[in-house]
């Protein structure tokens, strides 16, 4: 029997740092291969990874969630408040060898719980056209395509979901359904 466990972690934890590198490498290489028939320049990759620390995903206005599959870091999702009642879902990633095992849906559900705990009533996100798997996941999870909500130059699709209230843990904990979410496959 195998399982997923999802917990909040600081953006600079070793697991978070390694997953951020894997995520950024994957999405950047995919874009460059599609548009310029090459992988990301290593110097650019290092510069961008270092510049985007994920500090906006730290409490009190954000959360970074790390998914572990059989105890090993295998995915991440971030939430940050954009304004009163609105949170943004970002950095949803599952390592290549762990895709198709249900982790992405669990990460998004945990991120929605974290957003509720932060006071959000809706979640927004953006993605690119070439990330068809992500767009399909968000649609399957009840996100609807909507108008542009940011000026990200790489964003081509914007989604939104109204978050239904669910029971929460201790006030301000952000951990009711996030601290330990396990699925067995």
PDB file of C-alpha atoms in Angstrom:
ATOM      1  CA  UNK A   1       0.000   0.000   0.000  1.00  0.00           C
ATOM      2  CA  UNK A   2       1.313   3.460  -0.865  1.00  0.00           C
ATOM      3  CA  UNK A   3       0.339   6.845   0.475  1.00  0.00           C
ATOM      4  CA  UNK A   4       0.542  10.593   0.017  1.00  0.00           C
ATOM      5  CA  UNK A   5       1.059  12.929   2.958  1.00  0.00           C
ATOM      6  CA  UNK A   6       0.769  16.708   2.569  1.00  0.00           C
ATOM      7  CA  UNK A   7       2.139  19.170   5.108  1.00  0.00           C
ATOM      8  CA  UNK A   8       2.976  22.885   5.173  1.00  0.00           C
ATOM      9  CA  UNK A   9       6.703  23.685   5.038  1.00  0.00           C
ATOM     10  CA  UNK A  10       8.826  26.813   4.865  1.00  0.00           C
ATOM     11  CA  UNK A  11       9.667  27.808   1.267  1.00  0.00           C
ATOM     12  CA  UNK A  12      13.374  27.476   2.060  1.00  0.00           C
ATOM     13  CA  UNK A  13      13.210  23.925   3.438  1.00  0.00           C
ATOM     14  CA  UNK A  14      15.418  21.399   1.608  1.00  0.00           C
ATOM     15  CA  UNK A  15      12.370  19.586   0.183  1.00  0.00           C
ATOM     16  CA  UNK A  16      10.733  22.837  -0.965  1.00  0.00           C
ATOM     17  CA  UNK A  17      13.953  24.050  -2.565  1.00  0.00           C
ATOM     18  CA  UNK A  18      14.493  20.795  -4.452  1.00  0.00           C
ATOM     19  CA  UNK A  19      10.877  20.693  -5.659  1.00  0.00           C
ATOM     20  CA  UNK A  20      11.023  24.368  -6.758  1.00  0.00           C
ATOM     21  CA  UNK A  21      14.105  23.568  -8.843  1.00  0.00           C
ATOM     22  CA  UNK A  22      12.387  20.538 -10.399  1.00  0.00           C
ATOM     23  CA  UNK A  23       9.189  22.527 -11.081  1.00  0.00           C
ATOM     24  CA  UNK A  24      10.930  25.520 -12.610  1.00  0.00           C
ATOM     25  CA  UNK A  25      13.204  23.347 -14.723  1.00  0.00           C
ATOM     26  CA  UNK A  26      10.244  21.356 -16.041  1.00  0.00           C
ATOM     27  CA  UNK A  27       8.027  24.313 -16.985  1.00  0.00           C
ATOM     28  CA  UNK A  28      10.886  26.425 -18.305  1.00  0.00           C
ATOM     29  CA  UNK A  29      12.343  23.627 -20.424  1.00  0.00           C
ATOM     30  CA  UNK A  30       8.880  22.834 -21.764  1.00  0.00           C
ATOM     31  CA  UNK A  31       8.369  26.452 -22.843  1.00  0.00           C
ATOM     32  CA  UNK A  32      11.796  26.783 -24.465  1.00  0.00           C
ATOM     33  CA  UNK A  33      11.514  23.438 -26.254  1.00  0.00           C
ATOM     34  CA  UNK A  34       8.135  24.460 -27.657  1.00  0.00           C
ATOM     35  CA  UNK A  35       9.096  28.009 -28.676  1.00  0.00           C
ATOM     36  CA  UNK A  36      12.849  27.905 -29.323  1.00  0.00           C
ATOM     37  CA  UNK A  37      13.660  24.194 -29.704  1.00  0.00           C
ATOM     38  CA  UNK A  38      16.131  24.257 -26.806  1.00  0.00           C
ATOM     39  CA  UNK A  39      16.275  23.763 -23.059  1.00  0.00           C
ATOM     40  CA  UNK A  40      16.621  26.587 -20.558  1.00  0.00           C
ATOM     41  CA  UNK A  41      20.055  28.161 -20.441  1.00  0.00           C
ATOM     42  CA  UNK A  42      21.667  26.946 -17.167  1.00  0.00           C
ATOM     43  CA  UNK A  43      22.687  30.480 -16.120  1.00  0.00           C
ATOM     44  CA  UNK A  44      19.127  31.742 -16.655  1.00  0.00           C
ATOM     45  CA  UNK A  45      17.761  28.767 -14.739  1.00  0.00           C
ATOM     46  CA  UNK A  46      19.997  29.477 -11.738  1.00  0.00           C
ATOM     47  CA  UNK A  47      19.226  33.208 -11.828  1.00  0.00           C
ATOM     48  CA  UNK A  48      15.452  32.680 -11.914  1.00  0.00           C
ATOM     49  CA  UNK A  49      15.454  29.988  -9.227  1.00  0.00           C
ATOM     50  CA  UNK A  50      17.500  32.225  -6.924  1.00  0.00           C
ATOM     51  CA  UNK A  51      15.318  35.279  -7.634  1.00  0.00           C
ATOM     52  CA  UNK A  52      12.036  33.533  -6.842  1.00  0.00           C
ATOM     53  CA  UNK A  53      12.461  32.368  -3.266  1.00  0.00           C
ATOM     54  CA  UNK A  54       8.778  31.718  -2.585  1.00  0.00           C
ATOM     55  CA  UNK A  55       8.750  34.069   0.405  1.00  0.00           C
ATOM     56  CA  UNK A  56       5.211  35.130  -0.587  1.00  0.00           C
ATOM     57  CA  UNK A  57       4.128  31.566   0.245  1.00  0.00           C
ATOM     58  CA  UNK A  58       5.125  31.873   3.914  1.00  0.00           C
ATOM     59  CA  UNK A  59       2.753  32.676   6.771  1.00  0.00           C
ATOM     60  CA  UNK A  60       0.930  34.795   7.636  1.00  0.00           C
ATOM     61  CA  UNK A  61      -0.352  35.479   4.081  1.00  0.00           C
ATOM     62  CA  UNK A  62       0.676  32.295   2.307  1.00  0.00           C
ATOM     63  CA  UNK A  63       1.335  28.591   2.649  1.00  0.00           C
ATOM     64  CA  UNK A  64       3.609  26.204   0.808  1.00  0.00           C
ATOM     65  CA  UNK A  65       2.487  22.603   0.880  1.00  0.00           C
ATOM     66  CA  UNK A  66       4.823  19.696   0.250  1.00  0.00           C
ATOM     67  CA  UNK A  67       3.474  16.307  -0.794  1.00  0.00           C
ATOM     68  CA  UNK A  68       5.403  13.197   0.091  1.00  0.00           C
ATOM     69  CA  UNK A  69       4.811   9.879  -1.578  1.00  0.00           C
ATOM     70  CA  UNK A  70       5.929   6.976   0.583  1.00  0.00           C
ATOM     71  CA  UNK A  71       7.794   9.530   2.691  1.00  0.00           C
ATOM     72  CA  UNK A  72       9.791  11.097  -0.167  1.00  0.00           C
ATOM     73  CA  UNK A  73       9.165  14.682  -1.408  1.00  0.00           C
ATOM     74  CA  UNK A  74       7.149  14.338  -4.611  1.00  0.00           C
ATOM     75  CA  UNK A  75       5.081  17.487  -5.123  1.00  0.00           C
ATOM     76  CA  UNK A  76       4.178  20.989  -4.043  1.00  0.00           C
ATOM     77  CA  UNK A  77       1.475  23.630  -4.161  1.00  0.00           C
ATOM     78  CA  UNK A  78       1.515  27.202  -2.956  1.00  0.00           C
ATOM     79  CA  UNK A  79      -1.194  29.600  -1.840  1.00  0.00           C
ATOM     80  CA  UNK A  80      -0.867  33.346  -1.340  1.00  0.00           C
ATOM     81  CA  UNK A  81      -3.444  35.962  -0.514  1.00  0.00           C
ATOM     82  CA  UNK A  82      -3.926  38.531  -3.261  1.00  0.00           C
ATOM     83  CA  UNK A  83      -6.490  40.636  -1.442  1.00  0.00           C
ATOM     84  CA  UNK A  84      -9.495  40.339   0.836  1.00  0.00           C
ATOM     85  CA  UNK A  85     -11.153  37.003   0.155  1.00  0.00           C
ATOM     86  CA  UNK A  86      -8.960  36.002  -2.809  1.00  0.00           C
ATOM     87  CA  UNK A  87      -6.043  33.597  -2.822  1.00  0.00           C
ATOM     88  CA  UNK A  88      -3.858  32.490  -5.701  1.00  0.00           C
ATOM     89  CA  UNK A  89      -2.900  28.870  -6.322  1.00  0.00           C
ATOM     90  CA  UNK A  90       0.644  28.562  -7.619  1.00  0.00           C
ATOM     91  CA  UNK A  91       3.546  26.137  -8.031  1.00  0.00           C
ATOM     92  CA  UNK A  92       1.336  23.048  -8.363  1.00  0.00           C
ATOM     93  CA  UNK A  93       3.803  20.332  -9.253  1.00  0.00           C
ATOM     94  CA  UNK A  94       4.137  16.571  -9.011  1.00  0.00           C
ATOM     95  CA  UNK A  95       7.454  14.924  -9.815  1.00  0.00           C
ATOM     96  CA  UNK A  96       7.447  13.044 -13.096  1.00  0.00           C
ATOM     97  CA  UNK A  97       7.786   9.584 -11.551  1.00  0.00           C
ATOM     98  CA  UNK A  98       4.809  10.199  -9.240  1.00  0.00           C
ATOM     99  CA  UNK A  99       2.293  11.597 -11.735  1.00  0.00           C
ATOM    100  CA  UNK A 100      -0.945   9.724 -12.250  1.00  0.00           C
ATOM    101  CA  UNK A 101      -1.109   8.580  -8.621  1.00  0.00           C
ATOM    102  CA  UNK A 102      -3.638  11.139  -7.374  1.00  0.00           C
ATOM    103  CA  UNK A 103      -1.173  13.554  -5.779  1.00  0.00           C
ATOM    104  CA  UNK A 104      -2.096  16.629  -7.807  1.00  0.00           C
ATOM    105  CA  UNK A 105      -5.768  16.527  -6.822  1.00  0.00           C
ATOM    106  CA  UNK A 106      -4.804  16.015  -3.177  1.00  0.00           C
ATOM    107  CA  UNK A 107      -2.393  18.964  -3.347  1.00  0.00           C
ATOM    108  CA  UNK A 108      -5.050  21.254  -4.824  1.00  0.00           C
ATOM    109  CA  UNK A 109      -7.604  20.156  -2.193  1.00  0.00           C
ATOM    110  CA  UNK A 110      -5.058  20.827   0.572  1.00  0.00           C
ATOM    111  CA  UNK A 111      -4.268  24.220  -0.986  1.00  0.00           C
ATOM    112  CA  UNK A 112      -7.982  25.066  -1.017  1.00  0.00           C
ATOM    113  CA  UNK A 113      -8.165  24.182   2.684  1.00  0.00           C
ATOM    114  CA  UNK A 114      -5.125  26.372   3.374  1.00  0.00           C
ATOM    115  CA  UNK A 115      -6.726  29.239   1.426  1.00  0.00           C
ATOM    116  CA  UNK A 116      -9.912  28.933   3.472  1.00  0.00           C
ATOM    117  CA  UNK A 117      -7.856  29.010   6.676  1.00  0.00           C
ATOM    118  CA  UNK A 118      -6.229  32.230   5.419  1.00  0.00           C
ATOM    119  CA  UNK A 119      -9.704  33.739   4.953  1.00  0.00           C
ATOM    120  CA  UNK A 120     -10.127  33.281   1.201  1.00  0.00           C
ATOM    121  CA  UNK A 121     -13.554  32.706  -0.319  1.00  0.00           C
ATOM    122  CA  UNK A 122     -12.196  32.160  -3.837  1.00  0.00           C
ATOM    123  CA  UNK A 123      -9.084  30.798  -5.477  1.00  0.00           C
ATOM    124  CA  UNK A 124      -7.611  32.080  -8.731  1.00  0.00           C
ATOM    125  CA  UNK A 125      -4.737  30.778 -10.811  1.00  0.00           C
ATOM    126  CA  UNK A 126      -3.095  31.166 -14.175  1.00  0.00           C
ATOM    127  CA  UNK A 127      -1.390  28.739 -16.500  1.00  0.00           C
ATOM    128  CA  UNK A 128      -0.068  28.413 -20.023  1.00  0.00           C
ATOM    129  CA  UNK A 129      -1.717  26.873 -23.087  1.00  0.00           C
ATOM    130  CA  UNK A 130       0.929  24.157 -23.406  1.00  0.00           C
ATOM    131  CA  UNK A 131       0.280  22.899 -19.872  1.00  0.00           C
ATOM    132  CA  UNK A 132      -2.764  20.954 -21.004  1.00  0.00           C
ATOM    133  CA  UNK A 133      -2.534  18.472 -18.127  1.00  0.00           C
ATOM    134  CA  UNK A 134      -2.791  21.302 -15.611  1.00  0.00           C
ATOM    135  CA  UNK A 135      -5.742  22.879 -17.397  1.00  0.00           C
ATOM    136  CA  UNK A 136      -7.535  19.524 -17.460  1.00  0.00           C
ATOM    137  CA  UNK A 137      -6.857  19.003 -13.747  1.00  0.00           C
ATOM    138  CA  UNK A 138      -8.224  22.407 -12.790  1.00  0.00           C
ATOM    139  CA  UNK A 139     -11.356  21.924 -14.893  1.00  0.00           C
ATOM    140  CA  UNK A 140     -11.893  18.463 -13.359  1.00  0.00           C
ATOM    141  CA  UNK A 141     -11.594  19.994  -9.876  1.00  0.00           C
ATOM    142  CA  UNK A 142     -14.259  22.629 -10.509  1.00  0.00           C
ATOM    143  CA  UNK A 143     -12.195  25.599 -11.646  1.00  0.00           C
ATOM    144  CA  UNK A 144     -13.734  27.663 -14.423  1.00  0.00           C
ATOM    145  CA  UNK A 145     -11.853  29.679 -16.983  1.00  0.00           C
ATOM    146  CA  UNK A 146     -12.300  33.390 -16.387  1.00  0.00           C
ATOM    147  CA  UNK A 147     -10.955  36.807 -17.338  1.00  0.00           C
ATOM    148  CA  UNK A 148      -7.338  37.813 -16.861  1.00  0.00           C
ATOM    149  CA  UNK A 149      -6.510  38.660 -13.250  1.00  0.00           C
ATOM    150  CA  UNK A 150      -2.798  39.456 -13.577  1.00  0.00           C
ATOM    151  CA  UNK A 151      -0.228  40.636 -16.080  1.00  0.00           C
ATOM    152  CA  UNK A 152       2.079  37.594 -16.070  1.00  0.00           C
ATOM    153  CA  UNK A 153       3.650  37.525 -19.533  1.00  0.00           C
ATOM    154  CA  UNK A 154       3.558  33.713 -19.693  1.00  0.00           C
ATOM    155  CA  UNK A 155      -0.049  33.321 -18.515  1.00  0.00           C
ATOM    156  CA  UNK A 156      -2.536  32.430 -21.230  1.00  0.00           C
ATOM    157  CA  UNK A 157      -5.424  30.971 -19.222  1.00  0.00           C
ATOM    158  CA  UNK A 158      -6.936  32.185 -15.953  1.00  0.00           C
ATOM    159  CA  UNK A 159      -9.154  30.118 -13.668  1.00  0.00           C
ATOM    160  CA  UNK A 160     -11.308  30.754 -10.624  1.00  0.00           C
ATOM    161  CA  UNK A 161     -13.150  28.685  -8.066  1.00  0.00           C
ATOM    162  CA  UNK A 162     -15.454  29.753  -5.277  1.00  0.00           C
ATOM    163  CA  UNK A 163     -14.382  27.939  -2.130  1.00  0.00           C
ATOM    164  CA  UNK A 164     -17.159  26.243  -0.227  1.00  0.00           C
ATOM    165  CA  UNK A 165     -16.763  26.558   3.529  1.00  0.00           C
ATOM    166  CA  UNK A 166     -15.677  23.398   5.275  1.00  0.00           C
ATOM    167  CA  UNK A 167     -14.935  22.754   8.932  1.00  0.00           C
ATOM    168  CA  UNK A 168     -11.599  24.227   9.952  1.00  0.00           C
ATOM    169  CA  UNK A 169      -9.063  23.433  12.630  1.00  0.00           C
ATOM    170  CA  UNK A 170      -7.894  25.828  15.312  1.00  0.00           C
ATOM    171  CA  UNK A 171      -8.306  29.482  14.273  1.00  0.00           C
ATOM    172  CA  UNK A 172      -5.379  30.692  12.212  1.00  0.00           C
ATOM    173  CA  UNK A 173      -3.734  27.273  12.042  1.00  0.00           C
ATOM    174  CA  UNK A 174      -4.280  26.773   8.313  1.00  0.00           C
ATOM    175  CA  UNK A 175      -3.768  23.134   9.094  1.00  0.00           C
ATOM    176  CA  UNK A 176      -7.191  21.590   9.569  1.00  0.00           C
ATOM    177  CA  UNK A 177      -7.149  19.498   6.445  1.00  0.00           C
ATOM    178  CA  UNK A 178      -3.599  20.293   5.432  1.00  0.00           C
ATOM    179  CA  UNK A 179      -1.430  18.994   8.233  1.00  0.00           C
ATOM    180  CA  UNK A 180      -1.796  15.370   7.253  1.00  0.00           C
ATOM    181  CA  UNK A 181      -3.789  14.446   4.194  1.00  0.00           C
ATOM    182  CA  UNK A 182      -3.244  10.841   3.182  1.00  0.00           C
ATOM    183  CA  UNK A 183      -4.590   8.865   0.272  1.00  0.00           C
ATOM    184  CA  UNK A 184      -3.942   5.207  -0.259  1.00  0.00           C
ATOM    185  CA  UNK A 185      -3.546   3.619  -3.669  1.00  0.00           C
TER     186      UNK A 185
END
